[in-house]
PDB file of C-alpha atoms and ligand atoms in Angstrom:
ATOM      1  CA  UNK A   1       9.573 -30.957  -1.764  1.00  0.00           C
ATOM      2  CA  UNK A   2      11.880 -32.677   0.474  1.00  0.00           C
ATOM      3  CA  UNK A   3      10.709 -36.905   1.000  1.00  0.00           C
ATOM      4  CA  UNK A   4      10.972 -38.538   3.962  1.00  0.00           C
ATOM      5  CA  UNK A   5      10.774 -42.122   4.959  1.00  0.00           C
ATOM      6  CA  UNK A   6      11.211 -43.694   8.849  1.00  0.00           C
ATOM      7  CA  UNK A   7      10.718 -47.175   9.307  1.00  0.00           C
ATOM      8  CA  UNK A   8      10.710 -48.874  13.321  1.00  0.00           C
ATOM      9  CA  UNK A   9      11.416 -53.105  13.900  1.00  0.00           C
ATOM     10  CA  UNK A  10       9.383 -52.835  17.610  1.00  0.00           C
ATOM     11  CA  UNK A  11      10.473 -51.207  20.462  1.00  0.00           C
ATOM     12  CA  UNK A  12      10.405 -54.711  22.491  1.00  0.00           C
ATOM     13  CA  UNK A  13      14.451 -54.931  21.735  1.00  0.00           C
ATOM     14  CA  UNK A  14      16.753 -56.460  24.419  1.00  0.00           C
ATOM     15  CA  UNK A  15      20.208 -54.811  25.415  1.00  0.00           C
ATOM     16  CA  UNK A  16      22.933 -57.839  24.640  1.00  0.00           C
ATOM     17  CA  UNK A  17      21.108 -59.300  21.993  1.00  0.00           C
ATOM     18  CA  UNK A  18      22.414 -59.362  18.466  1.00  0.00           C
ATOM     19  CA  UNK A  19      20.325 -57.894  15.808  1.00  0.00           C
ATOM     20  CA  UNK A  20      22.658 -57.099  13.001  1.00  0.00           C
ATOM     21  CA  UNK A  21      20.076 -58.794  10.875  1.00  0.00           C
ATOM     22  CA  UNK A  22      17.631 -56.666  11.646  1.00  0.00           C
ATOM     23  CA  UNK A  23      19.660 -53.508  11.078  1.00  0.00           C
ATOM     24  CA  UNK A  24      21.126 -54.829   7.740  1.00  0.00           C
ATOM     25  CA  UNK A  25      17.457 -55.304   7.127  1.00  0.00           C
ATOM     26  CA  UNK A  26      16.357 -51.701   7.818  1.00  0.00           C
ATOM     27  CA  UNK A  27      19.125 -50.201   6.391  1.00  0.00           C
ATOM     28  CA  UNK A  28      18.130 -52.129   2.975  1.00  0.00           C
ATOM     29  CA  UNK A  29      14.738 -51.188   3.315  1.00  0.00           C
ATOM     30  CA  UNK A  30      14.996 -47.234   3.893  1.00  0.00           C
ATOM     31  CA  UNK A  31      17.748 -47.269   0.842  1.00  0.00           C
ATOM     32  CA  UNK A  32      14.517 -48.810  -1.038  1.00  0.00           C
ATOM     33  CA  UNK A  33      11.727 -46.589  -0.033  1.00  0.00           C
ATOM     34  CA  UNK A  34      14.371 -43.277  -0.807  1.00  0.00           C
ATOM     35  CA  UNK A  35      14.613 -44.438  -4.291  1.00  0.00           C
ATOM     36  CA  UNK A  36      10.970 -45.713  -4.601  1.00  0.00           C
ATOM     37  CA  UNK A  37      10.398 -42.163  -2.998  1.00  0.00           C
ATOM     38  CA  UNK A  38      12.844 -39.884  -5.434  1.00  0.00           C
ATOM     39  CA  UNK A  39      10.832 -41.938  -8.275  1.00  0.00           C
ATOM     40  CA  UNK A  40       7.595 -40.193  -7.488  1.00  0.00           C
ATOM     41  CA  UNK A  41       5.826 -43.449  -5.795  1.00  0.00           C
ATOM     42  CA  UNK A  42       3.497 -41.933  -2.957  1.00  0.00           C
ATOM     43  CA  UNK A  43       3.402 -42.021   0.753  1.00  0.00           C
ATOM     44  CA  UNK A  44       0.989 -44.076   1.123  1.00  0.00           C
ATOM     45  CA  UNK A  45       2.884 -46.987  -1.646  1.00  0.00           C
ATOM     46  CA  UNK A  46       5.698 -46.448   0.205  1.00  0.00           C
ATOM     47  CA  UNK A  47       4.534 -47.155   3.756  1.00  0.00           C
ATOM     48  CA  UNK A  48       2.127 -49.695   2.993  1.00  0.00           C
ATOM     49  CA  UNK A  49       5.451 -51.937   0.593  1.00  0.00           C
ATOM     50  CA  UNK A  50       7.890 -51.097   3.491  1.00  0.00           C
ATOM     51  CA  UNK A  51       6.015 -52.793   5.865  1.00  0.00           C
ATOM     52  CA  UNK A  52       5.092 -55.685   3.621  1.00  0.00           C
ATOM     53  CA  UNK A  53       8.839 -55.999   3.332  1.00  0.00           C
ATOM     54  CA  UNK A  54       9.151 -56.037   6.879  1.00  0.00           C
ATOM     55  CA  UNK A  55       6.491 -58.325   7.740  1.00  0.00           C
ATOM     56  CA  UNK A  56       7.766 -60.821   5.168  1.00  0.00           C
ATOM     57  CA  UNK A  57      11.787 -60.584   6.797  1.00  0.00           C
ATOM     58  CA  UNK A  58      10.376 -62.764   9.415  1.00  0.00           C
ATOM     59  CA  UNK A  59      12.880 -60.865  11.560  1.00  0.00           C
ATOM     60  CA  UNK A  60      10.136 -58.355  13.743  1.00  0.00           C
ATOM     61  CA  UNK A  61       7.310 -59.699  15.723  1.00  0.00           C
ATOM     62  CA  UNK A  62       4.804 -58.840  13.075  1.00  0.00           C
ATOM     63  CA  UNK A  63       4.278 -60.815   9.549  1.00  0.00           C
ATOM     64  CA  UNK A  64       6.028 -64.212   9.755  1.00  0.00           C
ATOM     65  CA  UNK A  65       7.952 -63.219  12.907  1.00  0.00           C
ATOM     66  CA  UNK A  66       4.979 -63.460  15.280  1.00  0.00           C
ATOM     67  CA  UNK A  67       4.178 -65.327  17.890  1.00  0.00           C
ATOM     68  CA  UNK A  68       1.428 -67.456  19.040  1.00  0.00           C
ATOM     69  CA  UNK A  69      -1.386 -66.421  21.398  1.00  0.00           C
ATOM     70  CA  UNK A  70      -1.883 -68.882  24.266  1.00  0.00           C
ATOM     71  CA  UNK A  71      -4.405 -71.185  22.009  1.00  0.00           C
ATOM     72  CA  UNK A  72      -1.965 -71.300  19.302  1.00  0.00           C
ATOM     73  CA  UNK A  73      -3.214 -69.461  17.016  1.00  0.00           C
ATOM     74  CA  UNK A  74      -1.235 -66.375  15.252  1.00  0.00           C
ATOM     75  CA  UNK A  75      -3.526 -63.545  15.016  1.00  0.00           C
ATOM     76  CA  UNK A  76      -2.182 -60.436  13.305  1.00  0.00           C
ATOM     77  CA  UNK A  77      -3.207 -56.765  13.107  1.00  0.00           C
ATOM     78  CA  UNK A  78      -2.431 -54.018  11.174  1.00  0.00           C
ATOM     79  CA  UNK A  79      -3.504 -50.758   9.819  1.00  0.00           C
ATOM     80  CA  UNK A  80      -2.364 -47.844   7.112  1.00  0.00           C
ATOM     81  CA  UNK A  81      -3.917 -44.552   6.357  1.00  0.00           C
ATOM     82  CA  UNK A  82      -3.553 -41.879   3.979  1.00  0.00           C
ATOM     83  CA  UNK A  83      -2.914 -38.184   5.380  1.00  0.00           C
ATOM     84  CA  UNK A  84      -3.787 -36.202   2.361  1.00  0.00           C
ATOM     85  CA  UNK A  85      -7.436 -38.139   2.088  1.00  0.00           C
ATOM     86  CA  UNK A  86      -8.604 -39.448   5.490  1.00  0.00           C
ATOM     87  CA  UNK A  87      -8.689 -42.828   4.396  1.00  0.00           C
ATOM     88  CA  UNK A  88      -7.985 -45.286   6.323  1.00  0.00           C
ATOM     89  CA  UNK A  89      -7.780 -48.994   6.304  1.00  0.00           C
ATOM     90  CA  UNK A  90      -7.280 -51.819   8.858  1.00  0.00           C
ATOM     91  CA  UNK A  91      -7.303 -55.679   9.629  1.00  0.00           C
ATOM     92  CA  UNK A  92      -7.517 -57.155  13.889  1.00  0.00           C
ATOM     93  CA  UNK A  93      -6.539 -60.699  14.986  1.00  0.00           C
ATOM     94  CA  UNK A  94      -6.435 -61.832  11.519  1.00  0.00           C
ATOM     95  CA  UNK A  95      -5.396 -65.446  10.350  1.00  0.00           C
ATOM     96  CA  UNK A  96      -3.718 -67.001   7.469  1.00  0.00           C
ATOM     97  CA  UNK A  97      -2.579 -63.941   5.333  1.00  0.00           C
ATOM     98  CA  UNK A  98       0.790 -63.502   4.589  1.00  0.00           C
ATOM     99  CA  UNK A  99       0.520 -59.700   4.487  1.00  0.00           C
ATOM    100  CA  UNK A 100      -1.739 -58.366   7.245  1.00  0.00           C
ATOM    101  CA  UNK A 101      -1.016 -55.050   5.745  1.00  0.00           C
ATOM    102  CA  UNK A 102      -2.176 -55.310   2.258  1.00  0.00           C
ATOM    103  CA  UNK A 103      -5.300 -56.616   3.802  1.00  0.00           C
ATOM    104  CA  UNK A 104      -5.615 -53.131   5.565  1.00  0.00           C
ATOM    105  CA  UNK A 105      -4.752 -51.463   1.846  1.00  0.00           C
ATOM    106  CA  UNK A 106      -7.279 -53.599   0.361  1.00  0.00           C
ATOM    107  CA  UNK A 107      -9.496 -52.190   3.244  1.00  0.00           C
ATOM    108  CA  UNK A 108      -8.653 -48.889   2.723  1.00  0.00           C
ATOM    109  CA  UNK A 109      -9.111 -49.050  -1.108  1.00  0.00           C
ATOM    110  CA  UNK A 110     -12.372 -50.712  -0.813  1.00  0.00           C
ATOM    111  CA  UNK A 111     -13.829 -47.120   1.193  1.00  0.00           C
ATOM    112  CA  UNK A 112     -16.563 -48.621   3.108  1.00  0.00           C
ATOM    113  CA  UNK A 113     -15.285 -50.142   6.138  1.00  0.00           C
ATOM    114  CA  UNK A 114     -12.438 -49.137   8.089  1.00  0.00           C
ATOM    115  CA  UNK A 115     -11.830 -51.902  10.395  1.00  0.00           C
ATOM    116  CA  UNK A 116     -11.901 -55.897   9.413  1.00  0.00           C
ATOM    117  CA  UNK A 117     -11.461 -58.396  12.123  1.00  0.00           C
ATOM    118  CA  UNK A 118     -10.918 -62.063  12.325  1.00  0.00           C
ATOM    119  CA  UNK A 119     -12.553 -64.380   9.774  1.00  0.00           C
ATOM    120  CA  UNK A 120     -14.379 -61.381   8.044  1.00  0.00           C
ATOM    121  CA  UNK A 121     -10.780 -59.286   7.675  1.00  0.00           C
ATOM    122  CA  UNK A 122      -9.396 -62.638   6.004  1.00  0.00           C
ATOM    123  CA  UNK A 123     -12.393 -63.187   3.813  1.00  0.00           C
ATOM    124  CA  UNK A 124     -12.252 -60.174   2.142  1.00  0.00           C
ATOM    125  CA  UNK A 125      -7.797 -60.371   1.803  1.00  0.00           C
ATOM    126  CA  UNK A 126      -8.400 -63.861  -0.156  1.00  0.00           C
ATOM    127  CA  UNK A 127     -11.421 -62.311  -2.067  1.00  0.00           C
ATOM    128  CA  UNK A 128      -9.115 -59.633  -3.203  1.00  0.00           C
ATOM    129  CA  UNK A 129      -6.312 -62.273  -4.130  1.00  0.00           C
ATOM    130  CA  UNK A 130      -3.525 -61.661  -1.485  1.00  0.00           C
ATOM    131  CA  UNK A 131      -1.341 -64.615  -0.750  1.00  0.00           C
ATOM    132  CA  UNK A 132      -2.385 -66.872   1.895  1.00  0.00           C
ATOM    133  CA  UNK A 133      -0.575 -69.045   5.143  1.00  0.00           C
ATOM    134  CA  UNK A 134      -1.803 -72.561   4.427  1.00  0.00           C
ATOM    135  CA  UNK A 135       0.803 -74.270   7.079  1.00  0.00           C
ATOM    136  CA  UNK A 136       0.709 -71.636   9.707  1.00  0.00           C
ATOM    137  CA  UNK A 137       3.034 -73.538  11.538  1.00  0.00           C
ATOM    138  CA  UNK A 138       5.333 -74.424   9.107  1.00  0.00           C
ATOM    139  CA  UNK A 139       5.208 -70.217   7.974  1.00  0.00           C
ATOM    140  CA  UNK A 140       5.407 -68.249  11.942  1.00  0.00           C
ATOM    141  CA  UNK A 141       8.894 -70.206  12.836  1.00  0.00           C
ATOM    142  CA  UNK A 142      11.028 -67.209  13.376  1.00  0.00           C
ATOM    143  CA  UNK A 143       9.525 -65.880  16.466  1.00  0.00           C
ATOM    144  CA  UNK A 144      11.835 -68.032  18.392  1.00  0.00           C
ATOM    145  CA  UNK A 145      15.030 -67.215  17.085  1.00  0.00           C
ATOM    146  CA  UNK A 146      14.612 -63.217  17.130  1.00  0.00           C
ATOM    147  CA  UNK A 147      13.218 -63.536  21.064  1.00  0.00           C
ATOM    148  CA  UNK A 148       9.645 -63.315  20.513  1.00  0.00           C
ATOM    149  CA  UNK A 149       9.192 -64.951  23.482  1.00  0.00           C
ATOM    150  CA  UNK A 150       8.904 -64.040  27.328  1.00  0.00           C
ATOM    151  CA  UNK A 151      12.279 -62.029  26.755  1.00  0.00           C
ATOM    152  CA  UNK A 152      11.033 -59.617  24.208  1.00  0.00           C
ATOM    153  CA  UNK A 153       7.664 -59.336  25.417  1.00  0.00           C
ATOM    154  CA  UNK A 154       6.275 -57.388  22.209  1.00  0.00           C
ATOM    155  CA  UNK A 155       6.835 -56.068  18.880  1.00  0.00           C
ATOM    156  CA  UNK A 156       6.220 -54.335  15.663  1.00  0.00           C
ATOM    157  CA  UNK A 157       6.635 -52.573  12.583  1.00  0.00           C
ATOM    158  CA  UNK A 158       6.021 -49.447  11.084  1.00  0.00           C
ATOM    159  CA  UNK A 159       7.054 -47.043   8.604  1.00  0.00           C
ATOM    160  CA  UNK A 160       6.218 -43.234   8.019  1.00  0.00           C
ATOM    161  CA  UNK A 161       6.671 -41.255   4.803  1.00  0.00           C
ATOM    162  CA  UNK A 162       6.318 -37.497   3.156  1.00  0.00           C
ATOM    163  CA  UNK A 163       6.277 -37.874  -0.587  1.00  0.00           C
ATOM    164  CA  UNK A 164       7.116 -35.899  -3.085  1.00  0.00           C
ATOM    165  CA  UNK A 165       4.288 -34.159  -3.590  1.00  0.00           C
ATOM    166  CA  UNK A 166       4.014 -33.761   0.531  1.00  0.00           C
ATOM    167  CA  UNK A 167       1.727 -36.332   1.251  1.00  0.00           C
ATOM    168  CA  UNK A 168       1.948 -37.910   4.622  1.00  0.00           C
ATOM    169  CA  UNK A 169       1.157 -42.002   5.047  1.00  0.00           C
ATOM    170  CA  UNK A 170       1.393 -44.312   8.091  1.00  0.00           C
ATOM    171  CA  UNK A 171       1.527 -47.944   8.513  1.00  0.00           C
ATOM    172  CA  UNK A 172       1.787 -50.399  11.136  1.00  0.00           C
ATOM    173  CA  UNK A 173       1.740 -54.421  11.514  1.00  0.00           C
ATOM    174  CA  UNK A 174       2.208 -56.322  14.767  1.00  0.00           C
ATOM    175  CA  UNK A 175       1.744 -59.736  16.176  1.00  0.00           C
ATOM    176  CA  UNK A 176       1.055 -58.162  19.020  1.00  0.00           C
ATOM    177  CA  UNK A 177       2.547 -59.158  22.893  1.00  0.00           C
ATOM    178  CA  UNK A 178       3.533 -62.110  23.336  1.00  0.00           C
ATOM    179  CA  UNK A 179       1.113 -64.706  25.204  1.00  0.00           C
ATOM    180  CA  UNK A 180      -1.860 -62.898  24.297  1.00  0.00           C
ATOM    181  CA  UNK A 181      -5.238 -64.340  24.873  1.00  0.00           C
ATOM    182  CA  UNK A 182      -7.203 -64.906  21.576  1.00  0.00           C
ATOM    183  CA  UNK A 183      -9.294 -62.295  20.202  1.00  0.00           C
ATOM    184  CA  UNK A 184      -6.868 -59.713  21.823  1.00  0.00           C
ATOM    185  CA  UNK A 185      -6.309 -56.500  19.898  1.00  0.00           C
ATOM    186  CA  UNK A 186      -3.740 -54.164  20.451  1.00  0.00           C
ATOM    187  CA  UNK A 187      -3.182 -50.503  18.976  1.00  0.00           C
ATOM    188  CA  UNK A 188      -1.890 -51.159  16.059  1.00  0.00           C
ATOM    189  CA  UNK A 189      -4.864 -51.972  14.157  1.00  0.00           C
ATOM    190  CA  UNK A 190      -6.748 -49.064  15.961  1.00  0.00           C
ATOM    191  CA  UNK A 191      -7.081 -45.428  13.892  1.00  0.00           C
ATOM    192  CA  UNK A 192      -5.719 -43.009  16.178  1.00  0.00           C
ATOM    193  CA  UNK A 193      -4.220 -44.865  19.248  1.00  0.00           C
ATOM    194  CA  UNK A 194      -1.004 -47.604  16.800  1.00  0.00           C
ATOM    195  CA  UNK A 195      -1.383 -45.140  13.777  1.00  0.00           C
ATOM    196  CA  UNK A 196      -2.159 -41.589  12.222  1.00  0.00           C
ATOM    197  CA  UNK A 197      -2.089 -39.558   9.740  1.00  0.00           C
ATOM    198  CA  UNK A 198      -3.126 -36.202   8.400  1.00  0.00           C
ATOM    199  CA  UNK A 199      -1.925 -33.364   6.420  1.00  0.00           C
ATOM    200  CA  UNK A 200       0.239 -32.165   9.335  1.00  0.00           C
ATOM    201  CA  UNK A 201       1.458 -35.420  10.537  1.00  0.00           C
ATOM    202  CA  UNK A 202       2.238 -39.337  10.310  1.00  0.00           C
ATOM    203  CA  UNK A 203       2.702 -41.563  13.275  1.00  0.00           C
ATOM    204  CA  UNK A 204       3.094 -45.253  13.809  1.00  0.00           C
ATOM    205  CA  UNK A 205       3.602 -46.464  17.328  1.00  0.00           C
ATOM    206  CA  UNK A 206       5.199 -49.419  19.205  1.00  0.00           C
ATOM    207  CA  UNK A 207       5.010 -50.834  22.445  1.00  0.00           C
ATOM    208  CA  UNK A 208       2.450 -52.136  25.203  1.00  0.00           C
ATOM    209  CA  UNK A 209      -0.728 -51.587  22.934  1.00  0.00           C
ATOM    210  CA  UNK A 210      -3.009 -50.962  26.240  1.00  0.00           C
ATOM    211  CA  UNK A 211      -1.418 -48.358  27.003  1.00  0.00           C
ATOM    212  CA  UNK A 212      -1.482 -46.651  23.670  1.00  0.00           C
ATOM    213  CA  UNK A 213      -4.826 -47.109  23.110  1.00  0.00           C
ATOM    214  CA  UNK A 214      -5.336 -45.247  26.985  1.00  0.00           C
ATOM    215  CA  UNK A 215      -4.013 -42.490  25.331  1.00  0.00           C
ATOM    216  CA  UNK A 216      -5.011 -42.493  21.497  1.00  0.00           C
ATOM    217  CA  UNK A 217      -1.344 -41.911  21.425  1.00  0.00           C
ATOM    218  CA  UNK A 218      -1.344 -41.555  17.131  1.00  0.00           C
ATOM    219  CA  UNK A 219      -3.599 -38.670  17.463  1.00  0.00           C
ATOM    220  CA  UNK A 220      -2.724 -37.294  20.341  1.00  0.00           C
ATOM    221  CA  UNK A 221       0.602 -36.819  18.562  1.00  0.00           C
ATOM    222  CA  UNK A 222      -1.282 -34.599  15.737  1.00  0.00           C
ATOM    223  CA  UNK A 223      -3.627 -33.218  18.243  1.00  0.00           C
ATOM    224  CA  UNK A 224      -0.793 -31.304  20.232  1.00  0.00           C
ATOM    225  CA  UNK A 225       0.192 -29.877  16.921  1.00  0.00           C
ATOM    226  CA  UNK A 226      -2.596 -28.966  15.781  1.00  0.00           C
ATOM    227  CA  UNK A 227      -4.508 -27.432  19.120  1.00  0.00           C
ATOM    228  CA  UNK A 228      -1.736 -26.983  21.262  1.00  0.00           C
ATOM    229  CA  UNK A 229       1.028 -25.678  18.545  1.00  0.00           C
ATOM    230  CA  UNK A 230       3.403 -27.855  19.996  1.00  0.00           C
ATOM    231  CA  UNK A 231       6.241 -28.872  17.443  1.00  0.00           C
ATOM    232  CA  UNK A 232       6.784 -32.424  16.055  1.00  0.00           C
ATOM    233  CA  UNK A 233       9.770 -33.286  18.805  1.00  0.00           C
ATOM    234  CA  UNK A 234       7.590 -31.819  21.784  1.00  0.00           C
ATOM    235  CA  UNK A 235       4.578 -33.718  21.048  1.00  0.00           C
ATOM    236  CA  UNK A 236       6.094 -37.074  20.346  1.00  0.00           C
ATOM    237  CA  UNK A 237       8.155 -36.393  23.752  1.00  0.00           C
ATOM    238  CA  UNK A 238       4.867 -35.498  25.534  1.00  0.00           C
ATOM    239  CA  UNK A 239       2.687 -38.166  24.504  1.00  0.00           C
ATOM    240  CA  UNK A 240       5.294 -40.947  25.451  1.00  0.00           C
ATOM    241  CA  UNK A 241       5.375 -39.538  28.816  1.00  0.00           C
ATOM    242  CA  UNK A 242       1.680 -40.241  29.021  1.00  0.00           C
ATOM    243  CA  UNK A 243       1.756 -43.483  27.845  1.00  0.00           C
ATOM    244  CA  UNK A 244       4.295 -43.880  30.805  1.00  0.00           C
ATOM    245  CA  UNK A 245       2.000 -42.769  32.923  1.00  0.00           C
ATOM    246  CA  UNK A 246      -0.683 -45.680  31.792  1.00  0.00           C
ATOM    247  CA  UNK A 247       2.471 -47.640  32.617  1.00  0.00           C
ATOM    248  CA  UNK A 248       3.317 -48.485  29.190  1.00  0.00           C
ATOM    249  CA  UNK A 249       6.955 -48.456  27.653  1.00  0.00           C
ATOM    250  CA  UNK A 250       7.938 -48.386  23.694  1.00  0.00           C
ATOM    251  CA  UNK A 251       8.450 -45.617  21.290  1.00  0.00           C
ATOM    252  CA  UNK A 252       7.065 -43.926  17.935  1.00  0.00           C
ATOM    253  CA  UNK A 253       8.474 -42.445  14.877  1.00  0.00           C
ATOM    254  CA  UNK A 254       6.502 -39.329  12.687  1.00  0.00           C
ATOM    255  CA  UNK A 255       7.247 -37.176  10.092  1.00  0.00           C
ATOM    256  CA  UNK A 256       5.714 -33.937   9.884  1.00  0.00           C
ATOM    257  CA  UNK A 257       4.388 -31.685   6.625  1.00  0.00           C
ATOM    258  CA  UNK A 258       8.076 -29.807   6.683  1.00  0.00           C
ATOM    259  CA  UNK A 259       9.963 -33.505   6.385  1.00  0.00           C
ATOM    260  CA  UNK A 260      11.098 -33.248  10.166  1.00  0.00           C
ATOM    261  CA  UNK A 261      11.343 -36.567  11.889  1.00  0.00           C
ATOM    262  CA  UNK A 262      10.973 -37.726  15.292  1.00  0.00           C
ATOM    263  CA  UNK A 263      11.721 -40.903  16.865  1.00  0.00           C
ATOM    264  CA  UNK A 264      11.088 -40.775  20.919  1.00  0.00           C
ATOM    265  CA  UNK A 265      11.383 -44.026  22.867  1.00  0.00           C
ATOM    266  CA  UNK A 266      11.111 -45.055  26.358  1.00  0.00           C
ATOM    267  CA  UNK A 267      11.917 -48.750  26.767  1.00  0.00           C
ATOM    268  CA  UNK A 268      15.301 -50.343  26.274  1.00  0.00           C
ATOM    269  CA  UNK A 269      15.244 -49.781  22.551  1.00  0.00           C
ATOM    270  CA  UNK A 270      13.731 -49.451  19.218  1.00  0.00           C
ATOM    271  CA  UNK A 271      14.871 -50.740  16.064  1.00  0.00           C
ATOM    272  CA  UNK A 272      14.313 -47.821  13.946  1.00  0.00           C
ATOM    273  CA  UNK A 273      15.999 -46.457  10.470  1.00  0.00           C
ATOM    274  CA  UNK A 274      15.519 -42.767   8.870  1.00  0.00           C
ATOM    275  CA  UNK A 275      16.224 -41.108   5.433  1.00  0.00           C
ATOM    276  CA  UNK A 276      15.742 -37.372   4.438  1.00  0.00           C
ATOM    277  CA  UNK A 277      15.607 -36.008   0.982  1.00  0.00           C
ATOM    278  CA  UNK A 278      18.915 -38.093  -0.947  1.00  0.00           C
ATOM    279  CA  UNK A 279      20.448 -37.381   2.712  1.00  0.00           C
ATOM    280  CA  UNK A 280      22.076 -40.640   4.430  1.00  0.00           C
ATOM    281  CA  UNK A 281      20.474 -43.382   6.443  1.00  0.00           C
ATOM    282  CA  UNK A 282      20.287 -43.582  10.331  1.00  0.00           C
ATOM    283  CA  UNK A 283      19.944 -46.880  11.757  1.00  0.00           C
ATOM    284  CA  UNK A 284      19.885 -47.175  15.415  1.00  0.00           C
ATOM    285  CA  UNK A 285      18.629 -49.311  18.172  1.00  0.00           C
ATOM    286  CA  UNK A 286      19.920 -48.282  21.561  1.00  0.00           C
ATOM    287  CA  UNK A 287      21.709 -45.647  20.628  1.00  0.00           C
ATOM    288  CA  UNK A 288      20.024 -42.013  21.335  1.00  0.00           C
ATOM    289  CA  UNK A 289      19.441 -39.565  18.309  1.00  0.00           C
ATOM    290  CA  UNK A 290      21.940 -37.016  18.122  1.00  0.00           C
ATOM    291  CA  UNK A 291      20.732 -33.499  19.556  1.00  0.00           C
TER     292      UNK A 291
HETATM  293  N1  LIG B 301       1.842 -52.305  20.095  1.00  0.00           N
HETATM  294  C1  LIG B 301       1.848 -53.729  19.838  1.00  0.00           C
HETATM  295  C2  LIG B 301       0.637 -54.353  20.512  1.00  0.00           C
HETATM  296  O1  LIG B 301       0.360 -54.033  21.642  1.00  0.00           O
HETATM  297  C3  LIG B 301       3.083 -54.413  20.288  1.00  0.00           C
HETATM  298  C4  LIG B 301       4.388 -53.686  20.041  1.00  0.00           C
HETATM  299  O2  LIG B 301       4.424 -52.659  19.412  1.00  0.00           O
HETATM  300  O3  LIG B 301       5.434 -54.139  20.499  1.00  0.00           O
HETATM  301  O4  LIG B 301       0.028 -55.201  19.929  1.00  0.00           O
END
């Protein structure tokens, strides 16, 4: 069976600014998750060490590229679930872990809980031995320098696979929008409205979490498929345009059972790269897919 991987930086990117880093950095990563794919790892390995990657870069608004909330304080969210099982795992306006979304693995693993928050979410990550942020602001310096700031307004990361075996996984880490107030959560962390997946589809969104979690974008995404027979490209297409509606802008990228892709934005841009089967990589930012 044909693998797939699509990874996304945030939609929050800024026409003029230069992210060369960032698509270096994506580039990189969707080589890695091809050959970790080809090598039998599964979907749900795949997206969940993508985004670690991601989050660690420093160069996304999620991981050690977030930004502070108006206290201070850099509270992180992020989810991951597991299309061929249902299982699901995710972490909201967590502190002091380095990867948000191995706490949502370690979630997910675990079984009984879906959703950790706050000190509880970190609590369990240190009981299960994940790396820590001792000097969180000596660690969340980047945010600056990559426009995490009034400019960008938001950001994120994500990454979608189909494994070998046909599996479907989604995963998604954020600091969320910049300036939040603490104790905000956006839709990242949230099953269903920041991420999804099933047997017929995987989604991880970006952009102005309210308005995702309006419209339980994810699933919405799989529930066109599945209810209303749309295709992968129609769906994505259709739930942006509600999100628009709840006056929301940013983007999404899925992968569907057949290894088709789809990577609809709205806003100015969204740092996104794609591999299919041993097929080249796409990296793009501004630039429109191809028809
Ligand atoms: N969706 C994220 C949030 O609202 C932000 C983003 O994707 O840019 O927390």
């Amino acid at each position: 069976m044909t693998c797939a991987l699509v990874l996304h930086g945030g939609a929050g990117a800024r026409p003029g600014r230069n992210y060369a880093a960032q698509r270096a950095d994506m580039e990189r990563l969707a080589r890695q998750g091809q050959a970790w794919l080809a090598a039998g790892r599964s979907a749900l390995d795949v997206v969940t060490e993508t985004v670690a990657a991601l989050e660690a870069s420093g160069l996304y608004v999620a991981g050690r590229g977030s930004g502070p909330t108006t206290e201070g304080a850099f509270e992180l969210d992020a989810s991951v679930m597991d299309g061929a099982t249902g299982r699901a795992g995710a972490v909201a306006a967590m502190t002091g872990i380095v990867h948000p979304v191995r706490a949502a693995r370690t979630v997910l693993e675990d079984g009984r809980h879906v959703l950790l928050a706050g000190d509880g979410a970190r609590a369990m990550a240190v009981a299960a031995g994940l790396a820590t942020v001792d000097d969180p602001d000596a660690y969340y310096t980047e945010h600056a320098a990559h426009g995490s700031g009034e400019a960008a307004g938001h950001g994120t990361v994500g990454a979608v696979a189909r494994d070998r075996h046909g599996a479907l996984a989604a995963a998604t880490s954020t600091g969320g929008t910049f300036g939040k107030r603490p104790g905000r959560v956006g839709d990242t962390p949230l099953i269903g409205a920041g991420t999804w997946a099933d047997a017929r589809v995987a989604v991880s969104c970006t952009g102005l979490g309210e308005a995702f979690i309006r419209t339980m974008a994810a699933h919405d995404v799989a529930a066109r498929m599945r209810h209303g027979r749309q295709p992968l490209d129609a769906a994505a297409r259709d739930v942006l345009a509600d999100v628009a509606r709840q006056g929301g802008d940013g983007g999404l990228i899925a992968v569907d059972a057949e290894g088709r892709i789809a990577m609809p934005w709205n806003s100015d841009g969204m740092k996104r790269a794609a591999v299919i089967g041993d097929g080249p990589v796409t990296v793009r930012i501004f630039e429109p897919e191809p028809d």
